N, CA, C and O atoms as a DFTB+ gen file, in Angstrom:
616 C
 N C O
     1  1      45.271     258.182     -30.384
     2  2      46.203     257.431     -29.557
     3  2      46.373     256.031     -30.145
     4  3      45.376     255.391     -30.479
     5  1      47.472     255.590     -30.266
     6  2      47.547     254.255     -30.562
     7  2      48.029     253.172     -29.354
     8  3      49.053     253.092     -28.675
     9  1      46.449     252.168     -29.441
    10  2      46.642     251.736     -28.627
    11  2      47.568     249.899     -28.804
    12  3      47.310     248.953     -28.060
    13  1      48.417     249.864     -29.751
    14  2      49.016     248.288     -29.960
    15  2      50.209     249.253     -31.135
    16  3      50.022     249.799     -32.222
    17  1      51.329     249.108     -30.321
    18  2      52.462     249.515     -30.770
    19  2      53.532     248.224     -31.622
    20  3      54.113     248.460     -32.682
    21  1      53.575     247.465     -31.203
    22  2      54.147     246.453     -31.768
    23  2      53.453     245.997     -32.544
    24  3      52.251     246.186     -32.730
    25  1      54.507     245.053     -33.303
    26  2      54.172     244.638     -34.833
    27  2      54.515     242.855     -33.935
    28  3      55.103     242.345     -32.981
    29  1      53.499     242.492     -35.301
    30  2      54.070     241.065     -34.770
    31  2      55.317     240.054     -34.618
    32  3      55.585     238.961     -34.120
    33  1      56.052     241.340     -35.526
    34  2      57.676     241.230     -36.061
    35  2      58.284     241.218     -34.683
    36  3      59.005     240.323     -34.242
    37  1      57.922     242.277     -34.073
    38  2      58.321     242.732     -32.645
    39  2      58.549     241.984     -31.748
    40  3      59.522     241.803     -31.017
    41  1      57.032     241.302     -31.895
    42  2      56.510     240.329     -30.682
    43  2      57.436     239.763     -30.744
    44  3      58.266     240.121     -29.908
    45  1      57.950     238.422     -31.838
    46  2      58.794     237.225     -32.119
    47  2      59.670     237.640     -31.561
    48  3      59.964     237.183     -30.456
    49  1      60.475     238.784     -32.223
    50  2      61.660     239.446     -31.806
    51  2      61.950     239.213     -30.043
    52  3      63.014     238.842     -29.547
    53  1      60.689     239.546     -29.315
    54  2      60.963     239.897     -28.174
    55  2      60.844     238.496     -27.293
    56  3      61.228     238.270     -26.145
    57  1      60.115     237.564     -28.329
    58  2      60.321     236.473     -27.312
    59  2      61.693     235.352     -27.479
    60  3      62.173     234.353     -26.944
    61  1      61.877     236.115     -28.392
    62  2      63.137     235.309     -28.741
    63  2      64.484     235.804     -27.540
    64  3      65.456     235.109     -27.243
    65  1      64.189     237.055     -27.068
    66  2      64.981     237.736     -26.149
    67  2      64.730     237.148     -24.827
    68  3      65.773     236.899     -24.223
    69  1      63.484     236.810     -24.111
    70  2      62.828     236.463     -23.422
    71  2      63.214     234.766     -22.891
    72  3      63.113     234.319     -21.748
    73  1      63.684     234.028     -24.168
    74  2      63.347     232.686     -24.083
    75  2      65.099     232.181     -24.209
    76  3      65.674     231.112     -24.004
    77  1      65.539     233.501     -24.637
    78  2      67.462     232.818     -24.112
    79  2      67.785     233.695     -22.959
    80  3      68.753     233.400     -22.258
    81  1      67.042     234.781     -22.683
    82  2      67.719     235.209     -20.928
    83  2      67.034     233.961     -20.095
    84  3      67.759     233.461     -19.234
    85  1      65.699     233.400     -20.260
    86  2      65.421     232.408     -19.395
    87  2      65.806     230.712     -19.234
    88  3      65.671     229.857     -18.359
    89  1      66.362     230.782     -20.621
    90  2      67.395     229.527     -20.462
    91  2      68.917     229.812     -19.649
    92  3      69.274     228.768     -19.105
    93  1      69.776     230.805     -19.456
    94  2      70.472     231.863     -19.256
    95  2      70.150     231.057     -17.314
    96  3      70.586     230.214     -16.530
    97  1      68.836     232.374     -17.516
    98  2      68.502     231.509     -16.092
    99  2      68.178     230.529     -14.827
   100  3      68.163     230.591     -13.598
   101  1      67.886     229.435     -16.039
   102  2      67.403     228.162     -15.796
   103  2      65.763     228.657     -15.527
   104  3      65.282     228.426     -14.417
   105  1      65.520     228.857     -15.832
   106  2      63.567     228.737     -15.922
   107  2      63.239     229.199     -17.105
   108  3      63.903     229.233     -18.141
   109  1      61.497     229.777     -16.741
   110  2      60.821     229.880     -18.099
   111  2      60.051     231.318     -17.788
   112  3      60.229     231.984     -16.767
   113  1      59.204     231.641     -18.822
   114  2      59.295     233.277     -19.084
   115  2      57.786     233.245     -19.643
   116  3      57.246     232.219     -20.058
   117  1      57.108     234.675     -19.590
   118  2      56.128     234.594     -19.950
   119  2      55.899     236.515     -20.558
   120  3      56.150     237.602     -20.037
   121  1      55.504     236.222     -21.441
   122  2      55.718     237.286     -22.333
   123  2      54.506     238.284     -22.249
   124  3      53.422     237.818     -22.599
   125  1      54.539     239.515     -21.859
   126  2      53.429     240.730     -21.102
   127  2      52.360     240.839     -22.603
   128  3      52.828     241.276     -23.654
   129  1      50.935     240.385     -22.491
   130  2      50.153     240.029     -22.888
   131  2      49.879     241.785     -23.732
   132  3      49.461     241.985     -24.872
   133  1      50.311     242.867     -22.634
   134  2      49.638     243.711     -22.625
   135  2      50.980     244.732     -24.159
   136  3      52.172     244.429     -24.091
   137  1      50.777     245.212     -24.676
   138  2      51.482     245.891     -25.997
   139  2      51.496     247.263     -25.958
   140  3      51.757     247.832     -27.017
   141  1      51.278     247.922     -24.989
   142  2      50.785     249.722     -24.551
   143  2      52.230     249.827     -24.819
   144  3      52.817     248.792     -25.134
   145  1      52.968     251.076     -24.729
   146  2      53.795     251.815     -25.121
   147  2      54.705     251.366     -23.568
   148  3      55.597     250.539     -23.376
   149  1      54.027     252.297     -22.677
   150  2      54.829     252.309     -21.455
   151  2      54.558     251.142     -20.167
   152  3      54.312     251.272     -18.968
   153  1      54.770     249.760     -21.223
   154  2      54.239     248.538     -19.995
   155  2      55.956     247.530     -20.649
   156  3      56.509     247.346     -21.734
   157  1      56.182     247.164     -19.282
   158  2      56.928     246.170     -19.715
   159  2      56.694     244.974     -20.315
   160  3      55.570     244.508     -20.133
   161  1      57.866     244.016     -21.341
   162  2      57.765     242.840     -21.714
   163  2      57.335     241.534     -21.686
   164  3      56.743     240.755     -22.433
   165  1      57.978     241.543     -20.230
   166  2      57.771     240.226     -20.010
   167  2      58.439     240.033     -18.145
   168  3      58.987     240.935     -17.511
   169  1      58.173     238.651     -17.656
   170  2      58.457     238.237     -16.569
   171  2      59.506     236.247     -16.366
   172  3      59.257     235.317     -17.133
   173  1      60.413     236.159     -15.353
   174  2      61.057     234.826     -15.424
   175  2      60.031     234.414     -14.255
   176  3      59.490     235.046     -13.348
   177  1      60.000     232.940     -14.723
   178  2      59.597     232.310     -13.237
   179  2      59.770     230.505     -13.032
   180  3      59.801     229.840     -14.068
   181  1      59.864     229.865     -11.829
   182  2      60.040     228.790     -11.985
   183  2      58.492     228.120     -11.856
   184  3      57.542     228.404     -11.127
   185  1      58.690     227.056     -12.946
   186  2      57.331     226.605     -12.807
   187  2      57.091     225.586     -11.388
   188  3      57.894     225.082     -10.603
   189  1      55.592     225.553     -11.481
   190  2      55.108     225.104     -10.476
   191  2      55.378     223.362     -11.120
   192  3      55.573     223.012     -12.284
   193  1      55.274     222.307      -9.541
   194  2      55.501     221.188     -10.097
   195  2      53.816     220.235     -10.907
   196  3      53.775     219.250     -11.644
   197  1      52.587     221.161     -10.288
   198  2      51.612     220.669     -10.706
   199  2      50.996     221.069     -11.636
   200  3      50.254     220.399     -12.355
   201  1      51.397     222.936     -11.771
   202  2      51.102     223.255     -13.319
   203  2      52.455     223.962     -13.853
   204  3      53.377     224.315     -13.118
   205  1      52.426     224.065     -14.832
   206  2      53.920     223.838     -15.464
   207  2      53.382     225.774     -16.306
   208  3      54.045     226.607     -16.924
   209  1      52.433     225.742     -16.016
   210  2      51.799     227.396     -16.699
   211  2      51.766     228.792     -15.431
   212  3      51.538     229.989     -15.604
   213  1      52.133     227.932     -14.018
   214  2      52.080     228.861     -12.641
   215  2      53.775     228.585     -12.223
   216  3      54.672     227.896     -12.710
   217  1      53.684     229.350     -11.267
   218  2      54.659     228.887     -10.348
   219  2      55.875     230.428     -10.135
   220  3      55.183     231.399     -10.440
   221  1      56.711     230.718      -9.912
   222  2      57.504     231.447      -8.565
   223  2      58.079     232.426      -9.366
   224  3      59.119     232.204      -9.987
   225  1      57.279     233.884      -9.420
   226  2      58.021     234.812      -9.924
   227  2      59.514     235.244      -9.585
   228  3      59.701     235.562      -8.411
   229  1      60.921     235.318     -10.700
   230  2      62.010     235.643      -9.766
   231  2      62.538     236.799     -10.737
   232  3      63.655     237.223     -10.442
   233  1      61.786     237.503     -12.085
   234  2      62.307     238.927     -12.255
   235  2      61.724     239.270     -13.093
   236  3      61.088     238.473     -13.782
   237  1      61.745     241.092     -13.419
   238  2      61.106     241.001     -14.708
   239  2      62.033     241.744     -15.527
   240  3      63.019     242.394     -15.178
   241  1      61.342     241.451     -17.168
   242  2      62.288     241.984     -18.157
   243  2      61.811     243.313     -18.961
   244  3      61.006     244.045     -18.385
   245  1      62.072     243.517     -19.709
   246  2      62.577     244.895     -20.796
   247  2      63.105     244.554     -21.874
   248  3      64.259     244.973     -21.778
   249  1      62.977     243.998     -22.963
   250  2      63.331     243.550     -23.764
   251  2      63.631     245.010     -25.637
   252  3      62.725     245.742     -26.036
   253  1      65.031     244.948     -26.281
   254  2      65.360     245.520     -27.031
   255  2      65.734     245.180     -28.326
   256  3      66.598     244.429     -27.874
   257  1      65.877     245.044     -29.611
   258  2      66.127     244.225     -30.798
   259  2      66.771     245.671     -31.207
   260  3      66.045     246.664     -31.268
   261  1      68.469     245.753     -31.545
   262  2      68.527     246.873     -32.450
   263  2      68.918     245.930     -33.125
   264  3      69.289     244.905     -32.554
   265  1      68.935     246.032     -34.502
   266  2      69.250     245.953     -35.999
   267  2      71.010     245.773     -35.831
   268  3      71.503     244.715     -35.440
   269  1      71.638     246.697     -36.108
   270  2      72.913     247.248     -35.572
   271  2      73.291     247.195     -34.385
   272  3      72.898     246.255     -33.695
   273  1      74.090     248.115     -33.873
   274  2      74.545     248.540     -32.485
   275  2      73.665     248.962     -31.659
   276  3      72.749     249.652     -32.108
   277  1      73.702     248.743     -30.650
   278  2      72.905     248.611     -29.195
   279  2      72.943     250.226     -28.946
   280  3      74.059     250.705     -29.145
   281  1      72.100     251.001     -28.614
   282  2      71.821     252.128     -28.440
   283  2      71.936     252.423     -26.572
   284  3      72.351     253.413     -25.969
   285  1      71.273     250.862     -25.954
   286  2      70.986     251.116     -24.773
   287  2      69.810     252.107     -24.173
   288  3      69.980     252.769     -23.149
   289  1      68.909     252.115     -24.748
   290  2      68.145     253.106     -24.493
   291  2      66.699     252.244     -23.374
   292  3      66.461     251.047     -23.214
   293  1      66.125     253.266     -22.899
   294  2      64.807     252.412     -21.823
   295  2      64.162     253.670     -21.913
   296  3      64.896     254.597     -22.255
   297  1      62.440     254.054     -21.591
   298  2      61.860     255.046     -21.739
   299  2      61.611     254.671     -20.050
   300  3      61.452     253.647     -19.385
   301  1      61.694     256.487     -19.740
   302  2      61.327     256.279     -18.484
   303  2      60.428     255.954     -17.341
   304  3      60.529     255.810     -16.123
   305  1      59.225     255.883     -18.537
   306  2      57.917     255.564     -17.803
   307  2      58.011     253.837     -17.441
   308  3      57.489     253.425     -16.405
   309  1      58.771     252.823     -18.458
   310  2      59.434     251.459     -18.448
   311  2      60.366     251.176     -17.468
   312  3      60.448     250.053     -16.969
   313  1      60.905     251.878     -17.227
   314  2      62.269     251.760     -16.275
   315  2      61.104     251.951     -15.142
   316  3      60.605     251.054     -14.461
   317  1      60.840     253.157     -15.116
   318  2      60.138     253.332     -13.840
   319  2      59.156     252.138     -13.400
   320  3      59.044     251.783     -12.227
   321  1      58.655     251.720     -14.170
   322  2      57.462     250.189     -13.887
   323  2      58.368     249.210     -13.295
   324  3      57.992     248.601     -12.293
   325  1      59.487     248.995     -13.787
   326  2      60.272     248.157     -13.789
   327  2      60.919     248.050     -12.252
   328  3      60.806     247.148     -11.421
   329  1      61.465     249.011     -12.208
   330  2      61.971     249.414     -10.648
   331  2      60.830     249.577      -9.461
   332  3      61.173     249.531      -8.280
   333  1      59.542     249.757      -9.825
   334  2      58.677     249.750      -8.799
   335  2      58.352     248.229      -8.552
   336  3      58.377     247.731      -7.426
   337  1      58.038     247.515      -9.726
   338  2      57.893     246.033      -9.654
   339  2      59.079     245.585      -8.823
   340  3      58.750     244.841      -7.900
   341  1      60.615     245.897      -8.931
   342  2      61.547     245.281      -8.090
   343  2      61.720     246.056      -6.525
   344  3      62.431     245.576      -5.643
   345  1      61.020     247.195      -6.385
   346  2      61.211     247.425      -5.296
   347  2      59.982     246.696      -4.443
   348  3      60.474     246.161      -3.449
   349  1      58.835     246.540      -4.495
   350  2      57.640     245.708      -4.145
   351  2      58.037     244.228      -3.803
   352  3      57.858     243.611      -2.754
   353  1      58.584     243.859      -4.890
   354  2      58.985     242.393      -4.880
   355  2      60.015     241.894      -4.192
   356  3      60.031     240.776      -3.677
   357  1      61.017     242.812      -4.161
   358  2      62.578     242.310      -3.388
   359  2      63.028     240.991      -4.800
   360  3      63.629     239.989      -4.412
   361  1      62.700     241.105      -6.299
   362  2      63.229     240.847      -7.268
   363  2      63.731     241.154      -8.176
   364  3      63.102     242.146      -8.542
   365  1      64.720     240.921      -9.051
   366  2      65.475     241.556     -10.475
   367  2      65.103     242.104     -11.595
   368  3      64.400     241.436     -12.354
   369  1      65.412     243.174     -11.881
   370  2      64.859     243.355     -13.636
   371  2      65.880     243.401     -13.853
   372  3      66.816     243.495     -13.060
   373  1      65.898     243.331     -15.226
   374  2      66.877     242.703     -16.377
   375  2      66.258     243.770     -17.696
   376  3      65.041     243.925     -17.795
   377  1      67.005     244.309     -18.451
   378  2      67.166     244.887     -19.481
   379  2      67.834     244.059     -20.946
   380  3      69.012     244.166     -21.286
   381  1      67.045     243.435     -21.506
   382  2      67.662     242.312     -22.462
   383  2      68.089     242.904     -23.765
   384  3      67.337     243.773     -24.206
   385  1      68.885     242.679     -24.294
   386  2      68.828     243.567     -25.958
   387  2      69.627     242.490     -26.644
   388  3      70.186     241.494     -26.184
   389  1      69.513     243.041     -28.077
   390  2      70.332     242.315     -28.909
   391  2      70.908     243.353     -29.920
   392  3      70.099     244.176     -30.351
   393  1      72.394     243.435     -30.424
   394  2      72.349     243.685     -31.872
   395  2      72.761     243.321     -32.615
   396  3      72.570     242.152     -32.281
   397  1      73.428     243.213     -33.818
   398  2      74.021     242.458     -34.834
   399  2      75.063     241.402     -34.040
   400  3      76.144     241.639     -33.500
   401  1      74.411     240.303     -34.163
   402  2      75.457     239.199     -33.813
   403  2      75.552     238.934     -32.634
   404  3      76.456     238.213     -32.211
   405  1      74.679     239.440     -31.905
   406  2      75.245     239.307     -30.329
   407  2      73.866     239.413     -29.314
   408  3      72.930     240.196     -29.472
   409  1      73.975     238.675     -28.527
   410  2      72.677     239.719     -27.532
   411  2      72.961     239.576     -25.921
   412  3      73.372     238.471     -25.567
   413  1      72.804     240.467     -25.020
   414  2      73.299     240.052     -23.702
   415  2      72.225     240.881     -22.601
   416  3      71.068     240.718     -22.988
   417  1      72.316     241.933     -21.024
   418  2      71.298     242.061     -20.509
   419  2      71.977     243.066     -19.765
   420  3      73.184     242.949     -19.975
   421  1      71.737     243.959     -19.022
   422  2      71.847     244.592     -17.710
   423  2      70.911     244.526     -16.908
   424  3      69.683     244.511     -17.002
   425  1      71.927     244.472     -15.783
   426  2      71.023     244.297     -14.198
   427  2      70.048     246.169     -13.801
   428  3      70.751     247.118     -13.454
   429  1      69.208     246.263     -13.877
   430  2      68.414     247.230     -14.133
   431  2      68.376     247.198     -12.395
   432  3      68.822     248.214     -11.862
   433  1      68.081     246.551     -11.857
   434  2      67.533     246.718     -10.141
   435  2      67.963     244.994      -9.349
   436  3      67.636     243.871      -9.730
   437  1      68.564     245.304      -8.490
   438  2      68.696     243.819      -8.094
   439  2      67.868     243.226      -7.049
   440  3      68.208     242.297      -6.317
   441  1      66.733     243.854      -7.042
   442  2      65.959     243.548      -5.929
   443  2      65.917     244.076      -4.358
   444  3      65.346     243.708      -3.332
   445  1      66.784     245.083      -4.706
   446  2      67.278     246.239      -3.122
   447  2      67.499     247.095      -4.267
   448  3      66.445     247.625      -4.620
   449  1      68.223     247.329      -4.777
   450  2      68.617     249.115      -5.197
   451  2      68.446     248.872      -6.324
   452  3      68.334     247.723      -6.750
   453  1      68.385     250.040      -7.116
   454  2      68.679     250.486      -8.688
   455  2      69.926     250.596      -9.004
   456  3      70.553     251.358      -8.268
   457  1      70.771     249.882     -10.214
   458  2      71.839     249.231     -10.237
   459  2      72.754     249.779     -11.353
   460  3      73.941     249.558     -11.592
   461  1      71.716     250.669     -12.047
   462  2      72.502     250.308     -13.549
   463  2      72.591     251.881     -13.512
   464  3      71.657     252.475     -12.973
   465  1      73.663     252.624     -14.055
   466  2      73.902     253.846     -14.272
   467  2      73.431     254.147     -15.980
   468  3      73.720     253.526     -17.003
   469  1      72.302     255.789     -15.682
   470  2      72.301     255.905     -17.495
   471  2      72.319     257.766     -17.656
   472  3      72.676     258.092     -16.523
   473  1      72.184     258.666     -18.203
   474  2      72.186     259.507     -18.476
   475  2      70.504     259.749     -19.202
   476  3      69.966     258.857     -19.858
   477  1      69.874     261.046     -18.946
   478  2      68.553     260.998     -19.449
   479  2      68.828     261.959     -21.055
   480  3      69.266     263.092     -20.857
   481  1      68.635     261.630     -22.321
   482  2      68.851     262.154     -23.158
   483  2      67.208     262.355     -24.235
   484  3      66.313     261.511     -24.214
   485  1      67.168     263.372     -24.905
   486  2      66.229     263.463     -25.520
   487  2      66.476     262.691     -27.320
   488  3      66.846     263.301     -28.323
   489  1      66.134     261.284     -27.208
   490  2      66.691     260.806     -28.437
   491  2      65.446     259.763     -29.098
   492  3      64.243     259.908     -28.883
   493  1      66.091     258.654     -29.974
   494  2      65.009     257.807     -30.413
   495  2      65.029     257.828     -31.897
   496  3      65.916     258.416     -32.515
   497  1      64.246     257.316     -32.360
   498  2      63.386     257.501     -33.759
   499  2      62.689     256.423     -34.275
   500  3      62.201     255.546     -33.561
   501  1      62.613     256.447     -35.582
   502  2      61.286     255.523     -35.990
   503  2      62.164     254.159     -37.366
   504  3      62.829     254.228     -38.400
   505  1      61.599     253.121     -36.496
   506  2      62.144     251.601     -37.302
   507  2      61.840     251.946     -38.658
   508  3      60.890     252.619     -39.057
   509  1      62.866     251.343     -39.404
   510  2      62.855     251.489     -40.688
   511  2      61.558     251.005     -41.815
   512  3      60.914     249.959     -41.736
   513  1      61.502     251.387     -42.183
   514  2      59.949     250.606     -43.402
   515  2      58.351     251.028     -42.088
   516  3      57.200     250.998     -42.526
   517  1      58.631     251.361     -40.638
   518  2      57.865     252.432     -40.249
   519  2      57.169     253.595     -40.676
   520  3      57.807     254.537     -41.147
   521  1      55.696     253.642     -40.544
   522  2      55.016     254.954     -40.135
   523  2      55.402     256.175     -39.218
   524  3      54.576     256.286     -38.312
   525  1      56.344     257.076     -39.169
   526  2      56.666     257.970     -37.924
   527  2      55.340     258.078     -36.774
   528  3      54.201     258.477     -37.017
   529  1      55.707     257.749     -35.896
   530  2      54.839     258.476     -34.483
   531  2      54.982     259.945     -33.788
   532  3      56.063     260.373     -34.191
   533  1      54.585     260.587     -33.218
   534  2      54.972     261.850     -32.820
   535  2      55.810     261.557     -31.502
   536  3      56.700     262.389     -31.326
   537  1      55.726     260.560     -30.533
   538  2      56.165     260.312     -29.685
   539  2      57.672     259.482     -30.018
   540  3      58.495     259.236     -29.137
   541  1      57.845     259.100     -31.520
   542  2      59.439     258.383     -31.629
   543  2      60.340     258.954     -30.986
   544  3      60.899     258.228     -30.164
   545  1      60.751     260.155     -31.062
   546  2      61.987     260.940     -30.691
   547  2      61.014     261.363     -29.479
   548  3      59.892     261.825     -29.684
   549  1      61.699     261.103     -27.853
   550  2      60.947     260.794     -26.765
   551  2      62.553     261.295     -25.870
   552  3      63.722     261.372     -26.248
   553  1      61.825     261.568     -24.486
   554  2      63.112     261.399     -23.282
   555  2      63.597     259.616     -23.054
   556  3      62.960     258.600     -22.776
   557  1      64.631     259.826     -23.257
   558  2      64.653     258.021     -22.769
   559  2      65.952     257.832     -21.733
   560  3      66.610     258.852     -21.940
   561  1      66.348     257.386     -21.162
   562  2      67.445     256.784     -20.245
   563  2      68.310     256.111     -20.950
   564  3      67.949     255.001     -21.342
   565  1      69.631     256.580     -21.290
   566  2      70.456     255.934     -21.693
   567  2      71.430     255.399     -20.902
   568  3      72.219     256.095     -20.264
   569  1      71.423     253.745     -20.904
   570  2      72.357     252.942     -20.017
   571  2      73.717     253.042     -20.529
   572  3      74.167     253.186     -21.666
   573  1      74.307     252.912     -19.250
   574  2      75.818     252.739     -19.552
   575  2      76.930     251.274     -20.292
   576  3      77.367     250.350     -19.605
   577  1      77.165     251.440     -21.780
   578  2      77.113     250.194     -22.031
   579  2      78.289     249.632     -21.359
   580  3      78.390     248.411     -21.482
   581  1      79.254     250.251     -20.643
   582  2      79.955     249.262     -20.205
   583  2      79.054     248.554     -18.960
   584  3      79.939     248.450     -18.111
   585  1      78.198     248.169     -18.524
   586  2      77.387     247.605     -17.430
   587  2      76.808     246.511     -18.535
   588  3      76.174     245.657     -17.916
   589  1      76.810     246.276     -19.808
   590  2      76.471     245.576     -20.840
   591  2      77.512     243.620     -20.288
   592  3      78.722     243.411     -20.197
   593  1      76.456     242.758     -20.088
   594  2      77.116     241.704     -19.524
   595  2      76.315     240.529     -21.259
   596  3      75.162     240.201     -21.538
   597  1      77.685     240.273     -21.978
   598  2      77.007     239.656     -23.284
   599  2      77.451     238.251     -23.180
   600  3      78.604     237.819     -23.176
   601  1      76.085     237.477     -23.078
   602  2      76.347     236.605     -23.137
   603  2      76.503     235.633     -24.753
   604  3      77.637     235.156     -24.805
   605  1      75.990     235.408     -25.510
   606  2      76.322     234.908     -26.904
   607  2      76.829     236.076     -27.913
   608  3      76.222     237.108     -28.197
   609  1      78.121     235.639     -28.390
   610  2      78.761     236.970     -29.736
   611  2      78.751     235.582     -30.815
   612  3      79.073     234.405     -30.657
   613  1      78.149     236.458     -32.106
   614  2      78.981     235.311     -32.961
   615  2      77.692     235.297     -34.069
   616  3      77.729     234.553     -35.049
């Protein structure tokens, strides 16, 4: 079993996703410590006024880097974390991605319902200059990209 899936390439990648949806939002973000396969990214929150490292959870994220064109893809065990965290909370997840030139988010759950329409397809594969995994080509949820809200092209 492999237990640390990301590369450190990844990591950057993902906080770089992390740190313009939370400017986006006006707060700050804190990036999921934990690297397991089926755990989400990361979380927004406003800081506290006495520690600037605490303070007011208001969503969590899912973060994506394609190379190219946006695939839209989420594994369902992720989605599913994701939507239980917003149904508990009465807060947002957000689905962040980027691809060539562009990067923007879907509303995954708005804190009452599940929001985003996807189709369940058996797809995936393995990043380039990658080791194959047996689990690359996986069930995953494919979002609907017109629900795709982009904020920077260029």
């Amino acid at each position: 079993m492999i237990e640390r899936r990301e590369t450190e390439m990844d990591r950057r990648k993902e906080a770089k996703l992390l740190a313009a949806m939370a400017r986006n939002l006006g707060c700050q973000y804190k990036q999921n410590p934990n690297t397991h396969k089926y755990k989400i990214d990361g979380w927004f929150y406003q800081p506290s006024k006495n520690d600037p490292d605490k303070g007011k959870i208001i969503g969590w994220a899912e973060c994506k880097w394609y190379n190219k064109k946006a695939h839209f893809y989420i594994n369902p065990p992720k989605y599913a974390e994701l939507v239980q965290l917003c149904q508990i909370t009465k807060l947002s997840g957000y689905f962040i991605f980027r691809e060539s030139g562009r990067w923007g988010y879907m509303i995954l759950h708005d804190g009452i319902s599940a929001s985003a329409r996807f189709q369940t397809v058996l797809a995936g594969g393995t990043p380039p200059n990658r080791t194959p995994n047996d689990d690359d080509i996986e069930p995953l949820l494919q979002l609907n990209e017109q629900e795709a809200i982009w904020v920077h092209e260029g």
